[in-house]
XYZ file of C-alpha atoms in Angstrom:
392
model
C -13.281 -0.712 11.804
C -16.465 1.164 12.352
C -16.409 0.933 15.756
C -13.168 2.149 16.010
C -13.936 4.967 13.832
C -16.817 5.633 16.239
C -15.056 5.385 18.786
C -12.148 7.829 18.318
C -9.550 5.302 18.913
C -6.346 6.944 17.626
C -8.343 9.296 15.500
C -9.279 12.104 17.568
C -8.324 14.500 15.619
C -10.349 13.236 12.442
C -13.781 14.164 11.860
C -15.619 11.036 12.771
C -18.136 11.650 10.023
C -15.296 11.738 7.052
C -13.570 8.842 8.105
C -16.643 6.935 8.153
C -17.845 7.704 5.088
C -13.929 7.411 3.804
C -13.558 3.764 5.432
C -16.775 2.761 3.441
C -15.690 4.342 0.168
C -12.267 3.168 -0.043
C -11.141 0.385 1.745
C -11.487 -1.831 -0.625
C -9.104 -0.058 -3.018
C -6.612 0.563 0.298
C -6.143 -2.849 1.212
C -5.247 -4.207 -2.525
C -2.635 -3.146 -4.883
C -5.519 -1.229 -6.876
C -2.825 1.703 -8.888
C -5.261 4.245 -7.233
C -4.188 3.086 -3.711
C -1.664 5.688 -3.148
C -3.998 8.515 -5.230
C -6.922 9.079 -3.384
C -6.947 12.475 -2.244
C -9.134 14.560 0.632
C -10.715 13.182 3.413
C -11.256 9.651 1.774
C -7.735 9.807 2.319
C -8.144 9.593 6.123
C -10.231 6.998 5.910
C -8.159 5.009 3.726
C -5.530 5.100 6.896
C -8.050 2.821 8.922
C -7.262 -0.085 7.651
C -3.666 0.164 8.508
C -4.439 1.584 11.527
C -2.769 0.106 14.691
C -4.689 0.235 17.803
C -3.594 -0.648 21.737
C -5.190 -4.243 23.212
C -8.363 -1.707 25.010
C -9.154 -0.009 21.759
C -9.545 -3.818 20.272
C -11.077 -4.963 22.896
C -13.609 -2.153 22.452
C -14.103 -3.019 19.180
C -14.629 -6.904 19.502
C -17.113 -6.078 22.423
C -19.571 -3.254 20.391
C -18.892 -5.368 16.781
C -20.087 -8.499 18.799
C -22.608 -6.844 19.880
C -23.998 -4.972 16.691
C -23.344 -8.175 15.225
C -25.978 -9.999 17.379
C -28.361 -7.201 17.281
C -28.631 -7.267 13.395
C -29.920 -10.806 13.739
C -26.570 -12.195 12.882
C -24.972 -15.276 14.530
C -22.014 -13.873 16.673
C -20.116 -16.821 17.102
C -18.981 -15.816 13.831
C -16.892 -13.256 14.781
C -15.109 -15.651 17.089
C -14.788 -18.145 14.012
C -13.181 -14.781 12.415
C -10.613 -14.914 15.042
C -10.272 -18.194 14.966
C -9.002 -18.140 11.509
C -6.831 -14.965 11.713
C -4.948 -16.976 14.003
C -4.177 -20.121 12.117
C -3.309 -18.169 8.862
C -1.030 -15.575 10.994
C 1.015 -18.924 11.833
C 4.081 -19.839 10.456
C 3.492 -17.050 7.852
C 6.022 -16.028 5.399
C 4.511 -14.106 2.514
C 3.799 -10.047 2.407
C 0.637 -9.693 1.204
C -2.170 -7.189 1.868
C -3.533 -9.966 4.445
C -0.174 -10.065 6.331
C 0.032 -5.813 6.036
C -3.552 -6.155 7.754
C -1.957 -8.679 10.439
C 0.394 -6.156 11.424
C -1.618 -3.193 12.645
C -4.151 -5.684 13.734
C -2.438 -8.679 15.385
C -4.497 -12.249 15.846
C -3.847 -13.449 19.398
C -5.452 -16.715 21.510
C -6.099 -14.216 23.963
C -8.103 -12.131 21.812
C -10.515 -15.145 20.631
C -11.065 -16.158 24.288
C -12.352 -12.975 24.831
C -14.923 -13.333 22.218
C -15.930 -16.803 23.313
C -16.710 -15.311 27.008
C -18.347 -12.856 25.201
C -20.482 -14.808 22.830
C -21.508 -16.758 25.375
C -22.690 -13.362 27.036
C -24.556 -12.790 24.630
C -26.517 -16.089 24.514
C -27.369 -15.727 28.235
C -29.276 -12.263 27.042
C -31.341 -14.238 24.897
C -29.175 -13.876 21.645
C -29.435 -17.619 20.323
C -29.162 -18.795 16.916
C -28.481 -16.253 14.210
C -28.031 -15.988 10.531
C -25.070 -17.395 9.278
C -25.890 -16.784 5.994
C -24.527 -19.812 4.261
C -26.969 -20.447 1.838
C -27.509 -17.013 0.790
C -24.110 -16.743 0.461
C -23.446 -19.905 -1.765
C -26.342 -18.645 -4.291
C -24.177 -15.036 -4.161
C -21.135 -16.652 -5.013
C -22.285 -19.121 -7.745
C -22.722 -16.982 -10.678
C -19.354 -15.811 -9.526
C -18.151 -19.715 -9.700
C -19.789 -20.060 -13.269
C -18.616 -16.522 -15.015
C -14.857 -17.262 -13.144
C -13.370 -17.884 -16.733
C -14.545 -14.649 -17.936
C -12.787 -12.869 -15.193
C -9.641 -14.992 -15.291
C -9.093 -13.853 -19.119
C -9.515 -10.056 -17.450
C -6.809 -10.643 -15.337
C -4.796 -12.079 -17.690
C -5.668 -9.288 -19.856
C -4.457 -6.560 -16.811
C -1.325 -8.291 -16.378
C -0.466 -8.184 -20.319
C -0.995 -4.688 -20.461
C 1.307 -4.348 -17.221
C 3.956 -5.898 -19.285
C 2.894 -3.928 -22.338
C 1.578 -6.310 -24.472
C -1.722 -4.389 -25.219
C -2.615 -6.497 -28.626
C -2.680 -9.790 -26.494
C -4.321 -7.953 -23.620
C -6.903 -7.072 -26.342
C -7.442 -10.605 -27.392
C -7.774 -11.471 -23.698
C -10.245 -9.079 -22.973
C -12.502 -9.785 -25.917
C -12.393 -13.278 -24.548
C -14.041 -12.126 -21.457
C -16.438 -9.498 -22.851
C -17.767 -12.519 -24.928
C -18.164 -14.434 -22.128
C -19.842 -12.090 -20.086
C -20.924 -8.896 -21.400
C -22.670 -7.230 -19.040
C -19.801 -6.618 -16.634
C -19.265 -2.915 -16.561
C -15.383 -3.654 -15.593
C -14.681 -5.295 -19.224
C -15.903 -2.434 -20.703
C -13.936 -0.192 -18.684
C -10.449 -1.637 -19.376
C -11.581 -1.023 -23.210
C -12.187 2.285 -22.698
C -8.619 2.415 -20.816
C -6.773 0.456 -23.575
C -8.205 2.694 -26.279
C -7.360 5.709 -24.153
C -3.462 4.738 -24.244
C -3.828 4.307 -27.759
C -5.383 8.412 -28.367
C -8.442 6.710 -29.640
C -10.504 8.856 -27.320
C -13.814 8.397 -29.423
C -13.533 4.761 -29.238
C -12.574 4.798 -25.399
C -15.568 7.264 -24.971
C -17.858 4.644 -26.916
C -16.474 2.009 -24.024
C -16.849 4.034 -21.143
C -20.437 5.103 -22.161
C -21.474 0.640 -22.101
C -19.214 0.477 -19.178
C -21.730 3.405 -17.000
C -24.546 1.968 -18.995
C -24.034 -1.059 -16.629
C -22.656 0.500 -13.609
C -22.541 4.012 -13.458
C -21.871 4.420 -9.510
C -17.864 3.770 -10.368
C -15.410 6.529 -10.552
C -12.876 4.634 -12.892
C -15.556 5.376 -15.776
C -16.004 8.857 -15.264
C -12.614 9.530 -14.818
C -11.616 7.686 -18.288
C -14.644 9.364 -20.483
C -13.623 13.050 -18.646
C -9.668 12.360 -19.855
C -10.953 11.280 -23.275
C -13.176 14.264 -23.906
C -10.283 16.839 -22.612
C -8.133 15.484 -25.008
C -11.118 16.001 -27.422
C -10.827 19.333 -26.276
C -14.578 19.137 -25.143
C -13.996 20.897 -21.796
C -17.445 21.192 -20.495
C -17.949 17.717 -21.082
C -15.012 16.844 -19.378
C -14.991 18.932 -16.631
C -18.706 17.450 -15.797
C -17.311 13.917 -16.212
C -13.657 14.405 -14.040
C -16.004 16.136 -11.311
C -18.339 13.129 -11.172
C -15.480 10.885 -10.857
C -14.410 13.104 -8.155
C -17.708 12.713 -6.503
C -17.342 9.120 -6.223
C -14.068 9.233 -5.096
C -11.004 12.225 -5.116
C -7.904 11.196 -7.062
C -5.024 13.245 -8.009
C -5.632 12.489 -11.689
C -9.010 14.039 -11.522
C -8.109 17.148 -9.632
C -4.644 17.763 -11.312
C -6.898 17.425 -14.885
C -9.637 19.968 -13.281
C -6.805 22.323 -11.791
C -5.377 22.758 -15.658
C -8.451 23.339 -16.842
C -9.550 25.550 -14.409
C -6.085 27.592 -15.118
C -7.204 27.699 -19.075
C -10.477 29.449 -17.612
C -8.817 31.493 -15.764
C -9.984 30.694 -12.702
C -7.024 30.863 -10.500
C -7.902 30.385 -7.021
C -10.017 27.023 -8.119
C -6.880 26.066 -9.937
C -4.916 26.157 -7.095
C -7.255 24.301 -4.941
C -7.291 21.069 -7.194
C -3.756 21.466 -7.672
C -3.023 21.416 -3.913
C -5.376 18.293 -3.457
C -3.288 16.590 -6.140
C -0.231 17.606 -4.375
C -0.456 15.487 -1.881
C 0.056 11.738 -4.036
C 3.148 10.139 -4.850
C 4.693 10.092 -8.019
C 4.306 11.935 -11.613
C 1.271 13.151 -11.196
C 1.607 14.408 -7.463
C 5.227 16.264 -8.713
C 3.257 17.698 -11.672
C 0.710 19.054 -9.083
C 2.982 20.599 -6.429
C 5.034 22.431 -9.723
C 1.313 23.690 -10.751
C 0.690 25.173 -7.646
C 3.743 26.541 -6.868
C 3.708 28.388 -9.869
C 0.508 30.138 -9.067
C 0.817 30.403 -5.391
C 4.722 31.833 -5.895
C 3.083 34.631 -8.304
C 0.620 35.186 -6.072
C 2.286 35.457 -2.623
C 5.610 35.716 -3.331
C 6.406 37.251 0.590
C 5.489 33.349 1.178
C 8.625 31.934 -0.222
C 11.524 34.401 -0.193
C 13.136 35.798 3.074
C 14.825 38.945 2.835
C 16.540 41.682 5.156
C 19.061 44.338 5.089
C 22.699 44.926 6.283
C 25.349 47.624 6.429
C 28.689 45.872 4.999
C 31.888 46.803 6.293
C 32.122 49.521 3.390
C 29.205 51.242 4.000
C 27.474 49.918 1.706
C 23.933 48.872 2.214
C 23.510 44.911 0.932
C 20.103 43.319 0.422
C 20.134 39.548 1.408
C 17.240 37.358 -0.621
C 16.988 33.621 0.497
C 14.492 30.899 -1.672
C 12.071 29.235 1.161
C 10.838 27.528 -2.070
C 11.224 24.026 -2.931
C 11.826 25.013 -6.488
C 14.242 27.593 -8.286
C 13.142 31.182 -8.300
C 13.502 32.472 -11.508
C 13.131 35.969 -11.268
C 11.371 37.762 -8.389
C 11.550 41.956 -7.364
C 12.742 43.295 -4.146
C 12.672 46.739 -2.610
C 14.652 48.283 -0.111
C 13.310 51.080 1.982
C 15.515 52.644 4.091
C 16.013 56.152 6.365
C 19.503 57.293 6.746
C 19.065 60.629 9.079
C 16.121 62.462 7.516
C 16.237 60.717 3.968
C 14.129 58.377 2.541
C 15.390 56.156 -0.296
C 13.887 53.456 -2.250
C 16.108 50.608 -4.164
C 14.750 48.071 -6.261
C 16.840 44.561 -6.829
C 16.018 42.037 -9.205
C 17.036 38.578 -8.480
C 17.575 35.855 -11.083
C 17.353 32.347 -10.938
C 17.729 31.590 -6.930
C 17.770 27.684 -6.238
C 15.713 26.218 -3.848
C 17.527 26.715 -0.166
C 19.408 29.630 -1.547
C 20.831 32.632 -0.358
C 22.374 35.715 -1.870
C 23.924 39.722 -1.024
C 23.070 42.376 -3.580
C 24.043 45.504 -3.649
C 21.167 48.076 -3.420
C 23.715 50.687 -4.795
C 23.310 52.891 -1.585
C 26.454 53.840 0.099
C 26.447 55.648 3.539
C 28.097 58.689 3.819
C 31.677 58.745 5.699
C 29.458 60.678 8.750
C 26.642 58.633 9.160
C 27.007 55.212 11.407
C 25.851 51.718 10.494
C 23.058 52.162 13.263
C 21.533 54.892 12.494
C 20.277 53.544 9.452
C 16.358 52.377 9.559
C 15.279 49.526 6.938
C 12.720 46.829 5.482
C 13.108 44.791 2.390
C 9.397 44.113 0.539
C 8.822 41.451 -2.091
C 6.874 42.552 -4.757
C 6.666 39.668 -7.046
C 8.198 36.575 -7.891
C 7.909 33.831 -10.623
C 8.630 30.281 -11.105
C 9.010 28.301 -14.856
């Protein structure tokens, strides 16, 4: 995936640097069904999209060859990659079930022809004097035992996630105690305290959880983001503000900015407002709706000539009509029009309120000018301005 970041392949549009760093930060959380997957705002965002990311045979050829090769040069054993391969390809067989390995299938197809590549190409590599390598085996099965012994602890966590999914937070309690007792220093127990309490409004106790979950990992987001929600309900802004930005830090999400866009608005501070709000915009669901309402409440106030199209005609009665149209996606509630117009050497001004104007929505007012019997439709000269406009 770096490589192909590097490389530009169907990416170059994207800063390379952003989608680097974004690949790093969040594929993880991409390629699961983490609840944040579809939140992450920004330019992590971007690099979320690499690891769904289809590419053409070159591009992965590209990438096998300079992975290989990096591979080799870090002292690594790069038959492995071809053992890689070798496995994508039995488990793409006969497959039938749609999980995140099958999605990563998909944009990135196993093929025979692709591992015969690698072969040819390991075996490059050996002639240049690459032999041997780290595997890493035993370093590997000393990583993974303490995660072999505490694998209890984390089974009661998961049983304690999916309880709360089917809202059964007592039992998920009882669950989660079970693990914390088991293992206590992992950050994540702690965290999914500080959640549970959080859905209960007990944001001193959640606050209390958070603070052991950072005081053993304080380089995740999740913890931040909990503690800055708990003290805004507090009404502690500062505090929260610090903590939601921190969180942001780590990673964007449109929890964190829609949170820092309302408080922002409370301070006053439009323009910032706006910013988070249009950041939030961008994710699915409640929280993305709630955003794009936010914004378009501030941005319809504050460029209102954005959102409604307007012009003037001469009916058949000589009347002079204003026509308003909503470019919004939302109603417009009440906005202010004026007509300036020349007929001959006069100058007249007409303002029009309009009310409630849905989204897609067009309408004829009268201005209350009326040409005189003399005077001909063309000779009149005349602009419609928008001078404000408001959204509930």
């Amino acid at each position: 995936e770096v490589v192909h970041a590097a490389a530009s392949h169907g990416a170059q549009s994207m800063e390379r640097g952003v989608l680097l760093q974004g690949a790093l930060a969040v594929t993880a959380i991409a390629a699961s069904d983490n609840a944040y997957a579809g939140a992450i705002v920004g330019g992590a965002s971007l690099g979320a999209q690499l690891i769904s990311q289809s590419y053409g045979r070159e591009a992965e050829r590209e990438a096998d060859l300079y992975g290989t090769r990096y591979l080799a040069e870090a002292g690594y054993d790069p038959a492995a990659a071809v053992q890689l391969q070798e496995t994508f390809v039995r488990l793409s067989e006969g497959r039938t079930s749609q999980g995140w390995l099958q999605g990563l299938f998909a944009s990135h197809p196993p093929s025979v022809e692709r591992v015969q590549n690698n072969r040819e190409l390991v075996a490059q590599l050996r002639a240049e004097g690459y032999t041997g390598g780290e595997q890493g085996e035993q370093r590997y099965q000393q990583q993974m035992a303490f995660l072999r012994e505490t694998k209890p602890a984390y089974d009661a966590f998961d049983e304690a996630m999916t309880l709360i999914r089917d809202d059964r937070v007592e039992d998920a309690q009882q669950k989660l105690d079970e693990a914390i007792a088991m293992l206590p220093q992992e950050a994540r127990f702690h965290g999914l305290n500080g959640d549970i309490a959080l859905m209960q409004r007990r944001y001193s106790a959640a606050i209390d959880h958070y603070n052991s979950a950072l005081a053993r990992d304080d380089a995740y987001f999740d913890y931040y983001l909990g503690r800055g929600l708990a003290h805004a309900r507090q009404g502690n802004r500062s505090r929260a503000q610090a903590d939601l930005q921190a969180s942001v830090d780590l990673l964007p999400t449109a929890l964190a900015m829609n949170e820092l866009g309302t408080m922002a608005l409370a301070d006053n501070n439009r323009n910032a407002a706006k910013q988070y709000f249009q950041q939030a915009a961008s994710a699915p669901g409640s929280i993305g709706e709630s955003a794009r309402s936010a914004f378009l409440r501030l941005d319809v106030a504050d460029n209102p000539a954005n959102y409604l199209q307007t012009s003037a005609y001469v009916s058949n009665d000589g009347r002079v009509m204003v026509r308003v149209g909503n470019a919004a996606p939302m109603t417009i509630t009440q906005a202010s029009v004026e007509l300036q117009a020349s007929v001959g050497r006069e100058r007249v001004r007409r303002v029009v309120d309009v009310r409630n104007l849905s989204a897609g929505d067009a309408r004829d007012y009268d201005s209350g000018l009326v040409l005189p019997a003399d005077v001909p439709p063309q000779a009149v000269q005349a602009q419609v301005l928008v001078r404000s406009a408001s959204v509930n």
